[in-house]
Every structure is written in C-alpha cells, then in structure tokens.
XYZ file of C-alpha atoms in Angstrom:
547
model
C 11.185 -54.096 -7.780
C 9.111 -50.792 -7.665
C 10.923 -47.161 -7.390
C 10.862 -45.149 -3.766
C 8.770 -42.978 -5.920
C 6.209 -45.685 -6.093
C 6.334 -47.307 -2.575
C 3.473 -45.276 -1.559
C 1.081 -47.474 -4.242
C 1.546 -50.563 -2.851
C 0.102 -52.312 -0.110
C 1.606 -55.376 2.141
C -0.128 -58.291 3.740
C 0.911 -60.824 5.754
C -1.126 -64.320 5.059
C -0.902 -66.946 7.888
C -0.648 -70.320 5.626
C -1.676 -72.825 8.654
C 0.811 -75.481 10.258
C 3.657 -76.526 7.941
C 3.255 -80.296 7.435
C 6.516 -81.493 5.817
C 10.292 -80.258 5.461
C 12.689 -78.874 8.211
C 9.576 -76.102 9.519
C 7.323 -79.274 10.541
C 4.935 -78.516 12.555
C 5.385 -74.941 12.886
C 3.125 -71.819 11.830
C 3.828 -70.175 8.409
C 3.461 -67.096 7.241
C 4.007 -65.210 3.809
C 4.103 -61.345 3.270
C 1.830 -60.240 0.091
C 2.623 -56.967 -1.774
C -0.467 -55.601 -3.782
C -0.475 -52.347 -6.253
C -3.667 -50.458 -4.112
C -5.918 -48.228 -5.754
C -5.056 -44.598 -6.640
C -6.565 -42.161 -4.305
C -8.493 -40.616 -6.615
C -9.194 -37.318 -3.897
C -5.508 -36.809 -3.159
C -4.934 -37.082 -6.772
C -6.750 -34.753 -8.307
C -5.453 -30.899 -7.810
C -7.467 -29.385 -5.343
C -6.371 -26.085 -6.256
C -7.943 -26.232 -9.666
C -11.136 -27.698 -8.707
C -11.503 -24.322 -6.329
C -10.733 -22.385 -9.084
C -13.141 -23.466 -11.081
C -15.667 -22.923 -8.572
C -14.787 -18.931 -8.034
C -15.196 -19.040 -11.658
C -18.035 -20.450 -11.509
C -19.304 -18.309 -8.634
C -18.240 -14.953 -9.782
C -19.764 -15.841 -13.265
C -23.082 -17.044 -12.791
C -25.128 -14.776 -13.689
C -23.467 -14.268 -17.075
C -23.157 -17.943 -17.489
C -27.180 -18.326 -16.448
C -28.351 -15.511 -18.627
C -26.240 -14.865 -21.792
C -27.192 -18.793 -23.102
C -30.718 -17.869 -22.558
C -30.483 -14.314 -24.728
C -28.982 -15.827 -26.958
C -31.193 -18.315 -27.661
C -34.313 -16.076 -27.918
C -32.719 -13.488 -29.873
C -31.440 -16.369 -32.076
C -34.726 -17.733 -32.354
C -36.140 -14.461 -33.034
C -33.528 -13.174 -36.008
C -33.658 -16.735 -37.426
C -36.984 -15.960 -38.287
C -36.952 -13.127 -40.242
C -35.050 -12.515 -43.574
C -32.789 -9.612 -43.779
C -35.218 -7.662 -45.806
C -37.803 -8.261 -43.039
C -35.493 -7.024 -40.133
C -34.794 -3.951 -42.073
C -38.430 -3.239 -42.592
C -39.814 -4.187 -39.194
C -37.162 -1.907 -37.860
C -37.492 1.367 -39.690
C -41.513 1.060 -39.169
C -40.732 0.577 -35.685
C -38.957 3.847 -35.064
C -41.120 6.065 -37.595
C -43.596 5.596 -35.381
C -41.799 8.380 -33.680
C -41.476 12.324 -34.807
C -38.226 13.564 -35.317
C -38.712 15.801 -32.085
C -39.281 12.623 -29.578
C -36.601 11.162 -31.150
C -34.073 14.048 -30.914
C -35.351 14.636 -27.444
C -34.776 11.252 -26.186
C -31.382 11.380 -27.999
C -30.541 14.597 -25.636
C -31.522 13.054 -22.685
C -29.363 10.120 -22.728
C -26.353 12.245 -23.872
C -26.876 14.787 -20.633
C -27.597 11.512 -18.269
C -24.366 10.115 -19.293
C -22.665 13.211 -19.219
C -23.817 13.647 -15.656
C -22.914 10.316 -14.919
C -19.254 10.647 -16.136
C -19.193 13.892 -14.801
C -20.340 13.489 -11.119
C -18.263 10.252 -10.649
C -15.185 11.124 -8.151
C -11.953 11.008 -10.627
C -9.454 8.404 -10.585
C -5.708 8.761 -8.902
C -3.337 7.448 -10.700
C 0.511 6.546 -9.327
C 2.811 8.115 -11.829
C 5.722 6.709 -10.489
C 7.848 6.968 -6.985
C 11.373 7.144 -6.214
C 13.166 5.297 -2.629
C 16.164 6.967 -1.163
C 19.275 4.750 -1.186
C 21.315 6.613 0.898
C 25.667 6.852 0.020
C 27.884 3.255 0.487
C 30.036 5.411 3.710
C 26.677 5.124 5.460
C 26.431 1.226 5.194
C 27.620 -0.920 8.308
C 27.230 -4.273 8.881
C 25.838 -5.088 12.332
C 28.942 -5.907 14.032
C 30.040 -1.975 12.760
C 26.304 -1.231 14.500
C 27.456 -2.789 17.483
C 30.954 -0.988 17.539
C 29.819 2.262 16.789
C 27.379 2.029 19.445
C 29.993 0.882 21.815
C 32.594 3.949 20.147
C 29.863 6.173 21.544
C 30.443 5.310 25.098
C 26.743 6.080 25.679
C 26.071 2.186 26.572
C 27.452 -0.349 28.993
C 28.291 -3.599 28.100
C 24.722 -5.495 29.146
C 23.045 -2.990 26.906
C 25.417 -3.626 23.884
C 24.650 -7.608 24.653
C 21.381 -7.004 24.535
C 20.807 -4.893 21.104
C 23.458 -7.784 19.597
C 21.216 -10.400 20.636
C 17.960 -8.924 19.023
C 19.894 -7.432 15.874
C 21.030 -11.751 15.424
C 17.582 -12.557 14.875
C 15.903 -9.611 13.408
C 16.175 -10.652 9.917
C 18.575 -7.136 9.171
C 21.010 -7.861 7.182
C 24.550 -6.109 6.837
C 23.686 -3.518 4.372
C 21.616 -1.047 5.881
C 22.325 2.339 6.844
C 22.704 4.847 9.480
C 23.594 8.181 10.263
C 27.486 8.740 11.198
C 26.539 10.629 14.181
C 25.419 7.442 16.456
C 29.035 7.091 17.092
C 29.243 10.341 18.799
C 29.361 10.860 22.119
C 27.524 13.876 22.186
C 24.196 14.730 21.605
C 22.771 13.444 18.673
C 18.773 14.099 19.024
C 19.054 17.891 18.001
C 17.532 19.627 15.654
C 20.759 20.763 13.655
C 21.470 16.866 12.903
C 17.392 16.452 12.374
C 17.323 18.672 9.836
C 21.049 17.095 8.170
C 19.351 13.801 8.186
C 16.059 14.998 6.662
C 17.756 17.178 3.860
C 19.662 14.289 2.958
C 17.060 11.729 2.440
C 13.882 13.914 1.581
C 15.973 15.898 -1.457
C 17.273 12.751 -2.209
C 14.056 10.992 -3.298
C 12.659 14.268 -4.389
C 15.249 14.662 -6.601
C 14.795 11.767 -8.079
C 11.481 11.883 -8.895
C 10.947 14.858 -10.035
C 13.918 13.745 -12.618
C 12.171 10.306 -13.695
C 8.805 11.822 -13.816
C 10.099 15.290 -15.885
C 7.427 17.091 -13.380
C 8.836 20.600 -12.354
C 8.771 21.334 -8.220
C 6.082 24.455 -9.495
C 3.490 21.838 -10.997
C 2.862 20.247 -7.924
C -0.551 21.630 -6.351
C -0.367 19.419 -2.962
C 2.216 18.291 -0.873
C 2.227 15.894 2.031
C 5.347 15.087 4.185
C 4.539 12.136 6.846
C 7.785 11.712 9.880
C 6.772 10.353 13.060
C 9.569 11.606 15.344
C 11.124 14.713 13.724
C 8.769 17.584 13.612
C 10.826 21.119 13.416
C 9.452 24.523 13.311
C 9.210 25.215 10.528
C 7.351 21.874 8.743
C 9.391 19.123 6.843
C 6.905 20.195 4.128
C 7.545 24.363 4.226
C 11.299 23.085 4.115
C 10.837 21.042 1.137
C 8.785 23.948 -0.364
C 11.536 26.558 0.033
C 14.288 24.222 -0.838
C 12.378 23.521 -4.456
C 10.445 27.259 -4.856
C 7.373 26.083 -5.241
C 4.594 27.697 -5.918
C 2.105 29.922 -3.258
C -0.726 28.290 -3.389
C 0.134 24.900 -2.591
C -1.527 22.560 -0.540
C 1.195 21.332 2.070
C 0.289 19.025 4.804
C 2.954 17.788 7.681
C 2.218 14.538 9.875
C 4.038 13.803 13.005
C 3.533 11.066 15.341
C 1.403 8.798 13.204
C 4.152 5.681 13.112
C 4.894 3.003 10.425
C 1.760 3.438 9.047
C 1.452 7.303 8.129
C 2.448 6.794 4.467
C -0.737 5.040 3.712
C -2.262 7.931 5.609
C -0.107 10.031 3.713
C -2.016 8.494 0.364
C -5.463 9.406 1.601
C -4.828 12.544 2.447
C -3.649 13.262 -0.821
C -6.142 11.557 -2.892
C -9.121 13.463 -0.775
C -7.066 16.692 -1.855
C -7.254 15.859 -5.108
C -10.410 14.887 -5.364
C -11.509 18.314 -4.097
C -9.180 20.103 -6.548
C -9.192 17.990 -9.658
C -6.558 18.338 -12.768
C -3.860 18.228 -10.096
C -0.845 16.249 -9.151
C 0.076 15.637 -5.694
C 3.603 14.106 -4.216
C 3.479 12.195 -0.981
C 7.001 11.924 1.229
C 7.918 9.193 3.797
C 10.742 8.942 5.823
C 12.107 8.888 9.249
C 14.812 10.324 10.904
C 17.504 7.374 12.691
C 20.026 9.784 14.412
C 16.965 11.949 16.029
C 15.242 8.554 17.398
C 18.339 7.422 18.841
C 17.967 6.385 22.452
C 21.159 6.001 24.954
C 19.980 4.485 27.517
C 19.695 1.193 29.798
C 15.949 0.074 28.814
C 15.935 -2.940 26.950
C 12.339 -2.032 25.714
C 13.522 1.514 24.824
C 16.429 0.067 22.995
C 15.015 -2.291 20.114
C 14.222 0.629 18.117
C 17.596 1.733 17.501
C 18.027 -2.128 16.286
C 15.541 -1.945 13.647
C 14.967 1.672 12.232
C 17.123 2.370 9.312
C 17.673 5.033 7.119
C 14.713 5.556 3.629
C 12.941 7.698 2.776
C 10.163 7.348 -0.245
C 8.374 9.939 -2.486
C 5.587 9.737 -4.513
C 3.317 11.596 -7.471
C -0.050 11.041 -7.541
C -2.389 12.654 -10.028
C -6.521 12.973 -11.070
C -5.580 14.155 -14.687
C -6.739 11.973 -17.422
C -4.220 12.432 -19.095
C -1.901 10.973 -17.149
C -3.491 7.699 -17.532
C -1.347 6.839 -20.625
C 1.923 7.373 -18.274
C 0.597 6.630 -15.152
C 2.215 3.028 -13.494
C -0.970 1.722 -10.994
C -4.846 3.381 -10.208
C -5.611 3.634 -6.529
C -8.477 1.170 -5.683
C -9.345 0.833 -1.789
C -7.472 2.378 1.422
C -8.717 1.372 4.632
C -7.882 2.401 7.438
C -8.238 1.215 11.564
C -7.827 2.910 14.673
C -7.519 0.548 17.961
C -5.956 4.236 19.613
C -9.799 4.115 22.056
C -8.081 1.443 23.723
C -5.139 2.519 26.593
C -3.518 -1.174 25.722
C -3.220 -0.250 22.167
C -2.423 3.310 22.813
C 0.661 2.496 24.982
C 1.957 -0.462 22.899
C 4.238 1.834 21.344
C 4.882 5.001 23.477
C 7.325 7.334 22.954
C 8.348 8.789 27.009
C 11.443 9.331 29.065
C 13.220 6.477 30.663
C 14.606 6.906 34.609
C 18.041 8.800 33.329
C 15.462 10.993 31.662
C 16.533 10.092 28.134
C 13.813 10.130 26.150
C 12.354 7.101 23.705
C 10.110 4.132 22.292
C 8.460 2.354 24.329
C 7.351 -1.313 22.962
C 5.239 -3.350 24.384
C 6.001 -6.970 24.414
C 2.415 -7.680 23.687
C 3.023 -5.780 19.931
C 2.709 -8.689 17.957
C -0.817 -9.424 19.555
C -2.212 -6.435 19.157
C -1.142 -5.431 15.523
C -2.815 -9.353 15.177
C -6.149 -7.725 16.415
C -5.800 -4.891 14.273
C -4.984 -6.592 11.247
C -8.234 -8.791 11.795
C -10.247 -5.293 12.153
C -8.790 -3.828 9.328
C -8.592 -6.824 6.713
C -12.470 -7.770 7.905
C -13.212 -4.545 6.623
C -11.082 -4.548 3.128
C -12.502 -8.396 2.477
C -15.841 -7.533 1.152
C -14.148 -4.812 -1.407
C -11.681 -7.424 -2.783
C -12.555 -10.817 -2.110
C -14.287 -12.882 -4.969
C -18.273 -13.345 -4.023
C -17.231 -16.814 -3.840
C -15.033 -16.376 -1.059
C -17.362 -14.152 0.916
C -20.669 -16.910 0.263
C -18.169 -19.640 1.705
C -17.159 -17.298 5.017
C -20.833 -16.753 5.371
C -21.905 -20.323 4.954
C -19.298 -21.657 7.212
C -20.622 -18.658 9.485
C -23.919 -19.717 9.554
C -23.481 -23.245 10.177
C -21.571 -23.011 12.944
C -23.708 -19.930 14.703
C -27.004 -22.003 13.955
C -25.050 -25.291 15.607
C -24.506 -23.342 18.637
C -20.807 -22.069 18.176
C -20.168 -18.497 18.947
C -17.635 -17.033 16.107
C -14.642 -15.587 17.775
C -12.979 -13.125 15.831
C -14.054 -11.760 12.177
C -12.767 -13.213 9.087
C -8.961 -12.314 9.550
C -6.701 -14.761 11.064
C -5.064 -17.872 9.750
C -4.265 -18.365 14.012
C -7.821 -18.706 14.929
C -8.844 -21.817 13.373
C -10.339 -23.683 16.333
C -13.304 -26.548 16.210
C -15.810 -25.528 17.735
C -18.416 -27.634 19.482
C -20.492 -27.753 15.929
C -17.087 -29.641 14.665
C -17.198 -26.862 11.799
C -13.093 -24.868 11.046
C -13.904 -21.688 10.411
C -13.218 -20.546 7.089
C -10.384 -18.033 6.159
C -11.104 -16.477 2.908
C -8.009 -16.762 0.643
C -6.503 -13.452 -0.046
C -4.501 -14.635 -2.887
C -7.434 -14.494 -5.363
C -8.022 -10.900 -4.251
C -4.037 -10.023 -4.577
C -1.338 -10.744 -6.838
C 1.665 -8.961 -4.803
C 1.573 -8.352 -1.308
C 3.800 -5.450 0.791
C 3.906 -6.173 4.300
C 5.140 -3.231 6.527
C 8.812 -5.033 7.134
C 9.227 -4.344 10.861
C 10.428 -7.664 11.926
C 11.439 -11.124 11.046
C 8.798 -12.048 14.156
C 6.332 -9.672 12.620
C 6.917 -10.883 9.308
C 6.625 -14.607 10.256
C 3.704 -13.823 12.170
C 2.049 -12.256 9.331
C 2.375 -14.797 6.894
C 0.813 -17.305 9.255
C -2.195 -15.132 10.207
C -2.924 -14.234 6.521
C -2.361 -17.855 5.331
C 0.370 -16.562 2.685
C 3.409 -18.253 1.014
C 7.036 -17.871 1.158
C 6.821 -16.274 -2.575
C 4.491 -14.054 -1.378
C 6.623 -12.520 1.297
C 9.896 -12.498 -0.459
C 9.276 -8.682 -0.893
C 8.528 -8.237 3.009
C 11.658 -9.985 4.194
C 14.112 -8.782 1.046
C 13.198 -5.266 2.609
C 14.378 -6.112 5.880
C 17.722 -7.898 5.414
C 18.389 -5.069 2.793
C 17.289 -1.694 3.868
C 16.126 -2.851 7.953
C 12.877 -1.206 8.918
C 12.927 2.246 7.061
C 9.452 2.892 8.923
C 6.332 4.233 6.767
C 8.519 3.954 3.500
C 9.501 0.252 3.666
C 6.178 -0.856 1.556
C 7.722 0.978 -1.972
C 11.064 -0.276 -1.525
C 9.079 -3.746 -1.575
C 7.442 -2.535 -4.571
C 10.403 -1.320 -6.016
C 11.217 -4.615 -5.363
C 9.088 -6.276 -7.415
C 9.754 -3.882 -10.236
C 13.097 -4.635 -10.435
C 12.266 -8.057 -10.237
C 9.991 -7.507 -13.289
C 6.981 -9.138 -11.608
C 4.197 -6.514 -12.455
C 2.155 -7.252 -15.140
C -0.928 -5.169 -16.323
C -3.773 -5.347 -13.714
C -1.967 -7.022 -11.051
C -3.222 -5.777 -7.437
C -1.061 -5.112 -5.266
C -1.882 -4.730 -1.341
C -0.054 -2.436 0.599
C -0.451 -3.094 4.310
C 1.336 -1.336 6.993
C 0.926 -1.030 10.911
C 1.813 1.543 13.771
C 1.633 3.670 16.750
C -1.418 4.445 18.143
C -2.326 1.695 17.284
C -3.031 1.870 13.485
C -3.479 -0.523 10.630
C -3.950 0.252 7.189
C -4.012 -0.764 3.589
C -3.397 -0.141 0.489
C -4.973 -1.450 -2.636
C -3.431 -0.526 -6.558
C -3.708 -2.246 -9.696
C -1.271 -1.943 -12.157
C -2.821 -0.391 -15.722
C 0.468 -1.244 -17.238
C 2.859 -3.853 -17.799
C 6.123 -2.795 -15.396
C 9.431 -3.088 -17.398
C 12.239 -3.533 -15.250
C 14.223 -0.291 -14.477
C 17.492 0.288 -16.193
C 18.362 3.026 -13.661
C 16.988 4.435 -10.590
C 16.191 1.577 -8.400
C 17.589 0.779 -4.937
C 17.199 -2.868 -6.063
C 19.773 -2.845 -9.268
C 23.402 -3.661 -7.944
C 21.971 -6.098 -5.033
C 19.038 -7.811 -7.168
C 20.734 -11.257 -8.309
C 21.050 -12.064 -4.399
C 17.212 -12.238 -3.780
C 15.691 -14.346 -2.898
C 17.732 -16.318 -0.869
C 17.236 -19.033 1.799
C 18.303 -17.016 4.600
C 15.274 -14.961 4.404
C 13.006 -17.343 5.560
C-alpha cells in the first residue's frame, strides 16, 4: 500500500470484464478497479524557480559569455605562437617605434582624462548610520488603555469611541505603541507649548543618539534637514534643533511641513543634492511627527482614523560625500524616485487636513486611499524598474508588451501591479517584472494592515518579505515618515544585512506622493548590542499574527 505522500503518482481505472458466466454473480456485469504508478510530470517537477534563474543569468551575461570565449581564443592562438623570447622582442620593437616625447605625452593624457573622469563624477552618499526614537515604557498603552484614555478625555461620545475600537481591532497595531499623556486631557491638547514638549522629546532623543553611536560632534554637521507634516512652529523644528545642540553658523538647515508619510525620503534628496553641491560634508536628516498636536476630538469617523494609527517615532540620520567615510559608512545611496499625483484634485484631497462642522480641525481620508496610493505606486515603481530590474526582466515586460499591443490588446496600466493581470483579447497575462531580483529587503511605509496587505499583492511579494512592514506596525503603529528605519532597524537587529544587499525604501503620502528609496549595503551588518528599538522585543518576531 503506497504512502498519502505518494497517492498523487498513481492512477485508477475501472475495467468492465463483460457478463460473469459462472458463480453466485451469473449473469451480471463485472467490473475491476486498476491502480497504475503514472508518469512523473516532468514540468511540475522540475524547479521553475531555478530554470528562471538561470535565464537572468544568462540574460544579464551575454555579452561576456558571447565575447570573452572568443578573446580568448584568438589571443590564445596568438601567444601560443610565439616563444617567450619572441613576445619580448616583438613588443619592445613595437613601442620604440615611438620617441620618448609621444610616449610621455600620451602617458599625460590618459592620466588628466582619468583624472577628469574621477573628478567630474557627482560623489557618492554614504549612510553612516541612523538612530529611531523609542520613546519611555510610561508612554506605552495597549489599545484598550487607547480606548480609555480617549474616553477619560470626555472629548468623545460613545459611537465615536465604538468606532476608533473597531478600526484599532483590525489595524494590525499592536499593544505596545506609544502616545503622548496629554490625549487624556480634557483640555486643549493641539498647542504649541505641548508641540514643542512632544518634539523636544523625540527629536533630542534620536539626535542624541546618533550623534553618540556615530562620535560626530553637533558642530561637524554642515546641513540639516528636519521633515514634520503637522507641527510647524515659528521658529523651525530645525533652528530649534540648531540652538538646542550650538551648532555652527553656517549651516545648511532646511524645515518641511505638510509633505506626509513620505517626506523622509524627500528629506534624503534634499540632503544628498546639498551635498553634492558642497562636497566633504556630512548631513543629518530628522523624521518624526507630532501625535498629541494631530489629535482630533471630534464626531467624523473619517477625521478620526488618524488618531488610530499615528504613533509616536521619530528617526535621524547622517549622511556623508567624504571618502573617507566609506570604510565606516553602513549602505551607499543608489536611486530615489520620486511621484507627484498632487495635479489631480482626487489625489490632492485624498488626504486633507480641514475643519470638521464643530470646527475642530483634522485629517481628512478618503476612502478611495488605497486606490490611489495603488496608482501612484504603479507611476512611481514604472519609473524605478528600468534602474533596478535585471535586462532580463525588462526584455520579458517588453516582449509580453509587444505581443499583446501587435495582437490588438491595449496595455492598461504600466508595469506596476500584481492586481492588473487581466487576459486580454490576444489571450496574452501581462507580465509583472519580479522585484525580488532587483531587491533583497523591502521597507514598506507601515500605514496599515489593509495597506500593507494590499501592497504585497500589487508588488507580487512574500510574507518574508513583509515581515519588516507589518513588525513595524504591531510594534511601533504608524510613526509616519520614520516607520521605513525602524523596519530597517529591524532587519539589523535581525542580522539580515549582508554586504551588497539592496534594500528598497518605499513610502507614500499626502498630496498625493510616492517615493523610493534604493541603498545597498557596502558592509556586512552585525547585529547591534545596544541602541536598537528592536533588542528587548526581537525574539517575538515574526509571529503568525502578523499576517
């Protein structure tokens, strides 16, 4: 008798064996069931996934593996035959051919054309490290406490409190995250005097800790860019950072407001444009968001799912364009690109910060969110493909392109999303290039277990790959534009970065905005010891709940 394992090899047949003639069954039809072993099949078999690999190898390496057999041959042919005392003399009458002023003027020529070369090329930034806020345990609450302080504030009636309890159930937050004491006040929270509390507390947090694992003093910094979407005193997040540390007069200090969940990546390109125009410099780069400022108290349910998601974080980063600081430095910046859907009113309302009826002011978000971050994403990861994707993956996009535009189908959509994979009337599925051979780590902007989900379809990715995405969330909620490093933190602490990994950094906001982020590591990532938001929570991720 075969295993279960092996039922799916055999085969049954049932064999009519005519009109029994003799016995008790005279005269009656018999029949006889015949099991068979069938044939392996051989397509199922074999692993696919190796078969496409060696096919991008093959791709991506054709031209070596077309012409390097071919030199080799010729000069082999060509050495093999001459003796060694022949080469030797064929070569020196060869050059003395030439005086020793060609020869010395050819040698200067090269030397300034590389030098120009080398020169002229735009220097590369380099991450030296980063540091993510993890605020004090007194500021923890699990979201029953969210739901009872916001009840202890008296600000909401009971529908309202029903309502944030039934998204905060299936947001994928978990019951560690933080927030500010003061949303179970009854007063006023969105002033400046609690602003500025919040912001001091977070922003010299993660400062502080930088600027003690990098050994960089406050005065060596030569640009400075602070990225908050709600809070924006008089005067700057950045001149308050600046005073706070005594920095020095002739920095560079940039303050963003407004730009949403995906400023920090704008954050990044501001700074690395900075840098490029003032080179031997090191730049830091500050994300955060303030939870007690954006706290709304009113009645609209599309007003209030903001105060269900945004958490406290804050994240700061050095960049620098010294070469030096290669031998220290953790990941080079590679690509960021950037998309802007802000032309259209749909996508610049989606998320819209206004007053509500009682005149309390808030976030607005749409309920068609999810679709149109979808449409961005397929703007903005159409765009990165060509940088990152293997030539193999772009000549199969374009052949499956071209067959079905000359059969008559009309492409909807660019090369983005997993969603759109419809037949057309040319009976040709689009193909969706594989991201995974352009990325080895992937940080999703955690906004929201829907989000999240949604993501992963669209982009074709696995659980694995979003375990740093969802972590995030059930850990530290939605800290806004900083929640991409604590998934890279992450996956330090996990020890999961190995030299030249890429990683993809890909966050989403108001406006609407979509952006990415592409590093590879130029170092092998030991796990931290110390300074990690990660370290006393780690052994509990992944877990099955996540997904």
């Amino acid at each position: 008798m075969s295993s279960t394992g092996e039922q799916h090899l055999l085969s049954t047949e049932i064999v009519n064996r005519g009109i029994e003639s003799s016995g008790p069954d005279a005269g009656s039809m018999t029949f006889s069931v015949r099991v068979r072993r069938r044939l392996p099949d051989f397509v199922q078999s074999v692993n696919l996934k190796y078969v496409k690999l060696g096919y991008h190898y093959l791709i991506n390496h054709a031209i070596y593996l077309a012409t390097v057999p071919v030199l080799v041959l010729v000069f082999g042919a060509e050495i093999g035959s001459l003796s060694w005392k022949e080469m030797w003399w064929k070569l020196w009458h060869t050059t003395a051919g030439y005086d020793l002023f060609t020869l010395l003027l050819f040698l200067g020529v090269f030397i300034f054309t590389l030098s120009v070369y080398f020169l002229s090329r735009p220097r590369s930034v380099y991450l030296i490290d980063f540091a993510c806020f993890k605020p004090a345990d007194d500021l923890k609450v699990t979201k029953d406490e969210f739901i009872e302080l916001a009840r202890k504030s008296g600000k909401f009636d009971e529908a309202s409190l029903a309502f944030q309890k039934k998204i905060l159930e299936s947001s994928g937050i978990g019951d560690e995250t933080y927030v500010p004491k003061s949303i179970s006040s009854s007063e006023n929270i969105t002033t400046m005097k609690e602003g500025r509390a919040e912001a001091s507390m977070v922003i010299f947090g993660a400062l502080d800790e930088l600027f003690n694992k990098t050994r960089v003093r406050p005065k060596d910094v030569g640009v400075l860019v602070v990225n908050c979407s709600i809070f924006n005193p008089t005067p700057s997040l950045s001149a308050m950072i600046i005073n706070h540390y005594k920095m020095r007069g002739n920095i560079l200090s940039f303050n963003l407001g407004g730009m949403g969940c995906s400023a920090g990546i704008i954050a990044v390109d501001l700074a690395r444009d900075m840098l490029q125009a003032n080179p031997n410099n090191v730049a830091v780069v500050v994300s955060t968001e303030m939870v007690g400022y954006n706290w709304y108290p009113g009645k609209d349910r599309s007003m209030l799912i903001p105060n269900c998601y945004i958490r406290m974080g804050c994240s700061a980063v050095l960049l620098s364009n010294r070469r030096r600081d290669y031998r220290r430095a953790k990941y080079r910046l590679e690509h960021i690109v950037r998309t802007h859907k802000g032309a259209d009113d749909r996508y610049f309302r989606s998320v819209y910060q206004e007053e509500d009826e009682q005149r309390f002011k808030g976030l607005k978000i749409s309920k068609d969110l999810v679709e149109i971050g979808g449409d961005a994403l397929k703007t903005n990861i159409t765009t990165l493909g060509p940088l990152v994707l293997p030539l193999s993956e772009q000549l199969l996009f374009f052949a499956t392109l071209m067959k079905r535009y000359f059969s008559g189908t009309k492409e909807k959509g660019n090369t983005a999303s997993k969603g759109d994979t419809s037949i057309g009337s040319s009976g040709t599925k689009p193909y969706i290039p594989d991201y995974k051979l352009a990325f080895e780590h992937f940080c999703v902007h955690a906004a929201s277990k829907t989000v999240v989900n949604e993501l992963q379809r669209n982009l074709g990715l696995s659980d694995a790959n979003m375990e740093p995405s969802r972590a995030t969330l059930q850990r530290f909620g939605n800290t806004s534009s900083s929640s991409i490093w604590y998934e890279l933190a992450y996956l330090e602490a996990k020890g999961r970065i190995k030299r030249g990994d890429r990683i993809w950094q890909l966050s989403f906001g108001s406006g609407f905005k979509c952006n990415s982020a592409v590093w590879k590591s130029v170092r092998n990532i030991k796990k931290p010891s110390s300074n990690n938001p990660w370290l006393d929570c780690l052994e509990r991720y992944p877990f099955e709940a996540l997904s």
